[in-house]
CSV table of C-alpha atoms in Angstrom, one decimal:
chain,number,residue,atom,x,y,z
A,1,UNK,CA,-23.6,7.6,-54.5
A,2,UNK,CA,-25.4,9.1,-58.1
A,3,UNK,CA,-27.3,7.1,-59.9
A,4,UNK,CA,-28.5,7.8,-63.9
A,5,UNK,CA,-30.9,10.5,-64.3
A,6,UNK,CA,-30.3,11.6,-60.5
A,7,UNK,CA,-32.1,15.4,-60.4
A,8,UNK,CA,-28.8,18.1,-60.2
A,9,UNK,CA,-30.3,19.3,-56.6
A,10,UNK,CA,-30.2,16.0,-54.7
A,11,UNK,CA,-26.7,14.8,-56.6
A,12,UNK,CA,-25.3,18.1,-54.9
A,13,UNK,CA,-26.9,17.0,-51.3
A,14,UNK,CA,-25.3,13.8,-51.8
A,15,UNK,CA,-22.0,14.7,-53.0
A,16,UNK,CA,-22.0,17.3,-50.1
A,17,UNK,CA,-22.6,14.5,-47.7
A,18,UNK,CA,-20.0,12.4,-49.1
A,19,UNK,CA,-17.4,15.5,-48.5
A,20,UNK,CA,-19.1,15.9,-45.0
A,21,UNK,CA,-18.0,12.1,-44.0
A,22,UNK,CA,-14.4,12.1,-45.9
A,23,UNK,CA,-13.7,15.1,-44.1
A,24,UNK,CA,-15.4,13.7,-40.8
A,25,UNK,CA,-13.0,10.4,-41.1
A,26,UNK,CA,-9.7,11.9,-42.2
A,27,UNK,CA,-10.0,14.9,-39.0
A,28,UNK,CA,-7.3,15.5,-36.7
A,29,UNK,CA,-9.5,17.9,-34.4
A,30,UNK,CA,-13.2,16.5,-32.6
A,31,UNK,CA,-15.2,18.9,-31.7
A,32,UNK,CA,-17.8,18.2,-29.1
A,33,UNK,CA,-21.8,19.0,-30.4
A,34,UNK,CA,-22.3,22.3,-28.4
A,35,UNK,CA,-26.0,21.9,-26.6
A,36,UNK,CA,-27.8,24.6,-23.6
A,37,UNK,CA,-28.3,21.8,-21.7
A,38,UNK,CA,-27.4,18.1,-20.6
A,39,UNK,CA,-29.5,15.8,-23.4
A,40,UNK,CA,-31.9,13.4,-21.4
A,41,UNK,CA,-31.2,10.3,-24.0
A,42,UNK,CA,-27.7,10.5,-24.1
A,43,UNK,CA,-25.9,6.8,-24.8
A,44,UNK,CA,-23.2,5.8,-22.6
A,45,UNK,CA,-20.0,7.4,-24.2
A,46,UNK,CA,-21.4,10.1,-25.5
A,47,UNK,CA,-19.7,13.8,-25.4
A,48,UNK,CA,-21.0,17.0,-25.6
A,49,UNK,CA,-19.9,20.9,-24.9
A,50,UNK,CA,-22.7,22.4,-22.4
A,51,UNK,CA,-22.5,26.4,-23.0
A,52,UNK,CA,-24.7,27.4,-20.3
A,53,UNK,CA,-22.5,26.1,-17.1
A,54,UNK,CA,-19.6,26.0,-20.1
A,55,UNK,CA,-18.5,22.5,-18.9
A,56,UNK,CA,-17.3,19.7,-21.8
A,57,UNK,CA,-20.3,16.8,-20.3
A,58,UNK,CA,-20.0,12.8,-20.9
A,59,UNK,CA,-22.2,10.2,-19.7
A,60,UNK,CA,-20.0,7.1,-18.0
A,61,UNK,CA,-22.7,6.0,-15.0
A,62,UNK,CA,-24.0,8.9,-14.5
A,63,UNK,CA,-23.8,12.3,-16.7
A,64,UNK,CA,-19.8,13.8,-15.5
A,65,UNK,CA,-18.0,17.0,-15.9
A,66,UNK,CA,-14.4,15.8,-17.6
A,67,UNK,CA,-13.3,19.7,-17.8
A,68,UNK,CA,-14.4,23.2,-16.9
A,69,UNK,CA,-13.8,26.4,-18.6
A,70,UNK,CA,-10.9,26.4,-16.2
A,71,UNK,CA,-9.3,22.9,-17.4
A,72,UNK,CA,-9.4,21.9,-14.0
A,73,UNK,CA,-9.8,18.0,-14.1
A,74,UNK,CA,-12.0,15.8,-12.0
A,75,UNK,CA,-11.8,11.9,-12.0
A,76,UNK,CA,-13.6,10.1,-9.8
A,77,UNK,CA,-12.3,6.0,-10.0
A,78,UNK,CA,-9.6,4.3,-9.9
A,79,UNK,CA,-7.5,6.6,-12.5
A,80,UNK,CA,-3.8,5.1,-14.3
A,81,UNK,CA,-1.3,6.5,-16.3
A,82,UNK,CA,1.6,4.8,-18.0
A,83,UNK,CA,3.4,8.1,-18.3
A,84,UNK,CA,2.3,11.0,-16.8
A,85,UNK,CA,-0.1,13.3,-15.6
A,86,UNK,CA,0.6,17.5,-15.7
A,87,UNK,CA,-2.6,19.4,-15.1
A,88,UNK,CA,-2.3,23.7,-15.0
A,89,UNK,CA,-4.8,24.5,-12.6
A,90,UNK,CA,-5.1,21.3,-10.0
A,91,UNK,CA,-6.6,18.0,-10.2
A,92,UNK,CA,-9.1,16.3,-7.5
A,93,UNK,CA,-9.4,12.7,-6.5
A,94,UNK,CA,-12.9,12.2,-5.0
A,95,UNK,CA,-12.7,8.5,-4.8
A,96,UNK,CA,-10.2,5.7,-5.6
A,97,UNK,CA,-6.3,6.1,-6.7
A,98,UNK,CA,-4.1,8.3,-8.9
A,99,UNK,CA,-1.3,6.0,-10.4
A,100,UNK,CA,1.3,6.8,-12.7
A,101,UNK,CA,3.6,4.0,-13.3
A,102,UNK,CA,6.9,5.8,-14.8
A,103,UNK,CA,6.2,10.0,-14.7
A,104,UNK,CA,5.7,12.2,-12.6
A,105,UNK,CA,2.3,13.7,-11.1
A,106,UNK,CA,2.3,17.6,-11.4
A,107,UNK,CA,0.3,20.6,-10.5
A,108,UNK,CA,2.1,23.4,-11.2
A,109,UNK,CA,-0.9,26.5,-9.6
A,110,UNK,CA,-3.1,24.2,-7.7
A,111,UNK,CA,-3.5,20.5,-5.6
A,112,UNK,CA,-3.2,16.9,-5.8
A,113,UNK,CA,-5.6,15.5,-3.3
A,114,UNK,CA,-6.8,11.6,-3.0
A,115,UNK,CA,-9.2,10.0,-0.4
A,116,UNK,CA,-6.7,7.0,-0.5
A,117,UNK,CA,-3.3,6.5,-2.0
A,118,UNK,CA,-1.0,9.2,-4.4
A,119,UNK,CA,1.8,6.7,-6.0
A,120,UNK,CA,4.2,7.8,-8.9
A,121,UNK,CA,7.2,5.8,-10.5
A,122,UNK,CA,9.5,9.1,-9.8
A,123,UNK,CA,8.6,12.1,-8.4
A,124,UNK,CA,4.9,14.2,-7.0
A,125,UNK,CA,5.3,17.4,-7.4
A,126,UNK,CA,3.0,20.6,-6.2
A,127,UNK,CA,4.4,23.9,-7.7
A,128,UNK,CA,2.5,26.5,-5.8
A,129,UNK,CA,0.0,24.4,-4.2
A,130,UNK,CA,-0.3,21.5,-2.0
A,131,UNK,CA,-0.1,17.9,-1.8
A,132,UNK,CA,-3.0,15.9,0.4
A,133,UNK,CA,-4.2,12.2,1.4
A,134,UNK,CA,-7.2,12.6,2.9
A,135,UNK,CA,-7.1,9.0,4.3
A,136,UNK,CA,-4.0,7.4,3.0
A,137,UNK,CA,-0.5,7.5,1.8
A,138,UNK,CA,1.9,9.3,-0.5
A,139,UNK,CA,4.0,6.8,-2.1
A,140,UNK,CA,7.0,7.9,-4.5
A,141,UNK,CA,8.9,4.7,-5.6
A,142,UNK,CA,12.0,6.2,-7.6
A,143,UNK,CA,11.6,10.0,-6.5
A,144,UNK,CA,10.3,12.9,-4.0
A,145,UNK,CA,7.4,14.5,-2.7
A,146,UNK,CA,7.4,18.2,-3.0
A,147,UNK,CA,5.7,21.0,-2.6
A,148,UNK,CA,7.8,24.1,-2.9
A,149,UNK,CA,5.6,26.6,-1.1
A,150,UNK,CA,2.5,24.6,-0.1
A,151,UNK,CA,1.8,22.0,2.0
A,152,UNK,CA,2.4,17.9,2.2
A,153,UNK,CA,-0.6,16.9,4.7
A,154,UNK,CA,-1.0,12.8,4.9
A,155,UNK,CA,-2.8,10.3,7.7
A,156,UNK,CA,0.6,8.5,6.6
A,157,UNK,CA,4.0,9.9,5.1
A,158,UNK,CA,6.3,7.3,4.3
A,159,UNK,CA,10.0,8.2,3.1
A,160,UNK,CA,12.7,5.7,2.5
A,161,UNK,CA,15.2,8.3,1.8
A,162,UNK,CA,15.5,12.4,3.5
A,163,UNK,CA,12.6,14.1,4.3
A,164,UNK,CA,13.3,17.9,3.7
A,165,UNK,CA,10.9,20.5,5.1
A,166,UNK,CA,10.7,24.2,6.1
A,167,UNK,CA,9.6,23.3,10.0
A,168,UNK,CA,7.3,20.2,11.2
A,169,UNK,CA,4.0,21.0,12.3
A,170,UNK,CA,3.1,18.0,14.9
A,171,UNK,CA,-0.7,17.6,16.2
A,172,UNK,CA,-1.4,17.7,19.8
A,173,UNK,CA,-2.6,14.3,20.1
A,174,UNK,CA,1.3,13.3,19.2
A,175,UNK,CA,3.0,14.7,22.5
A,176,UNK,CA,3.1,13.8,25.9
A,177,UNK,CA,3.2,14.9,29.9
A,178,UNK,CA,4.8,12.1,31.4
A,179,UNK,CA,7.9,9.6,30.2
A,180,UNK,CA,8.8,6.5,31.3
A,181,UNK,CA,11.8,4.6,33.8
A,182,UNK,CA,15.3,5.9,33.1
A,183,UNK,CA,17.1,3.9,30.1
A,184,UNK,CA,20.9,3.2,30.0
A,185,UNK,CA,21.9,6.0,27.3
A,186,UNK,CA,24.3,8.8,28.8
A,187,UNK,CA,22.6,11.7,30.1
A,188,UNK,CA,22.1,14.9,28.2
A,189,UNK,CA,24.9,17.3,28.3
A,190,UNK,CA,23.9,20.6,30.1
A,191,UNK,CA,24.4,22.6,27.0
A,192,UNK,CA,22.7,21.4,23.5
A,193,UNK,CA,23.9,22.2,19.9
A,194,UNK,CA,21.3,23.9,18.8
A,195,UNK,CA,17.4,23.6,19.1
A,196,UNK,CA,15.0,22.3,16.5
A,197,UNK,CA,11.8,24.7,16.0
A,198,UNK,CA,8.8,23.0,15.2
A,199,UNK,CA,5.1,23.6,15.5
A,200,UNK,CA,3.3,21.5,17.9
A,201,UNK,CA,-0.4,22.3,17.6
A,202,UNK,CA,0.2,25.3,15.6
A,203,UNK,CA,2.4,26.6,18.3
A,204,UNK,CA,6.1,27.3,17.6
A,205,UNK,CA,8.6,25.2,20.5
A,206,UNK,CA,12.3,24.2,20.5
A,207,UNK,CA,13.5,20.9,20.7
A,208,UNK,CA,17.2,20.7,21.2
A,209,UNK,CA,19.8,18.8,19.7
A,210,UNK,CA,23.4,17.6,20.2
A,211,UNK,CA,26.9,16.6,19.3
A,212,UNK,CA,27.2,13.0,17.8
């Protein structure tokens, strides 16, 4: 503010200042400080662009990437999302659970991985990549779980409804040598349908089928 007799120089610092902060609190756009290298007193919540590994830097706990010069995204707790959650170029889950409680999750060139749970109100879809659960489940309450030309790898797939894939890829540790005593079904015709090709241990076999 100017006060009487205020010397020209330091009334056009000030009014400069002023313009600075107007312009400051009416912005649309924030543009992280650009710094060479991660400040050692930075407060919790603060943000800042670091040019020489060109990574946009926050301190939460510890000092976190929250995007690279790629846009990949990184989270790494418990993340939710009332809506939605569409990233370009893949998102990881280190630790903890994606959530979105009406959208969809999307990754429309790279992968939607979790160490514990994936859940979405309608749909998960990977465009190009894949879907993984390190340790837990996919969950899709309203919708699917696709991945048009990757890969849907879980410890546990649940699916309420059909379950539509290219060919099922079973681990060795899933089939057997030896059955048990004879049940009271009728026995298998001498000529199937049709056989079923699926991968078991990364080897293609035939398992047939028949007429209802």
């Amino acid at each position: 503010m100017a006060y009487i007799n205020q010397p020209p120089d330091l009334r056009a610092i000030q009014a400069d200042m002023d313009t600075r902060v107007r312009k400051l609190e009416t912005a649309v756009r924030f543009t992280a400080p650009n710094v060479i290298s991660d400040p050692t007193n930075a407060r919790t919540g603060d943000i800042w662009y670091n040019t020489t590994t060109n990574s946009l830097r926050t301190l939460l706990t510890a000092v976190q990437t929250i995007s690279t010069s790629a846009f990949a995204t990184t989270f790494t707790a418990l993340q939710t999302f009332s809506q939605g959650i569409s990233v370009a170029n893949g998102a990881t889950i280190t630790s903890g659970n994606l959530t979105v409680d009406t959208g969809n999750i999307s990754a429309t060139a790279g992968s939607v991985s979790a160490g514990t749970t994936l859940t979405a109100g309608t749909g998960i879809t990977a465009t190009t990549g894949n879907i993984t659960a390190t340790t837990g489940d996919f969950v899709a309450t309203a919708g699917n779980v696709t991945a048009n030309s990757g890969t849907v790898s879980a410890l546990n797939l649940t699916s309420t409804g059909t379950t539509t894939v290219g060919i099922f890829n079973f681990s060795t540790t899933s089939t057997a040598t030896t059955v048990g005593a004879a049940g009271g079904a009728s026995a298998l015709p001498a000529t199937p349908l049709g056989y079923v090709i699926v991968k078991i241990g990364g080897t293609d076999t035939k398992i047939p089928y028949y007429n209802t």
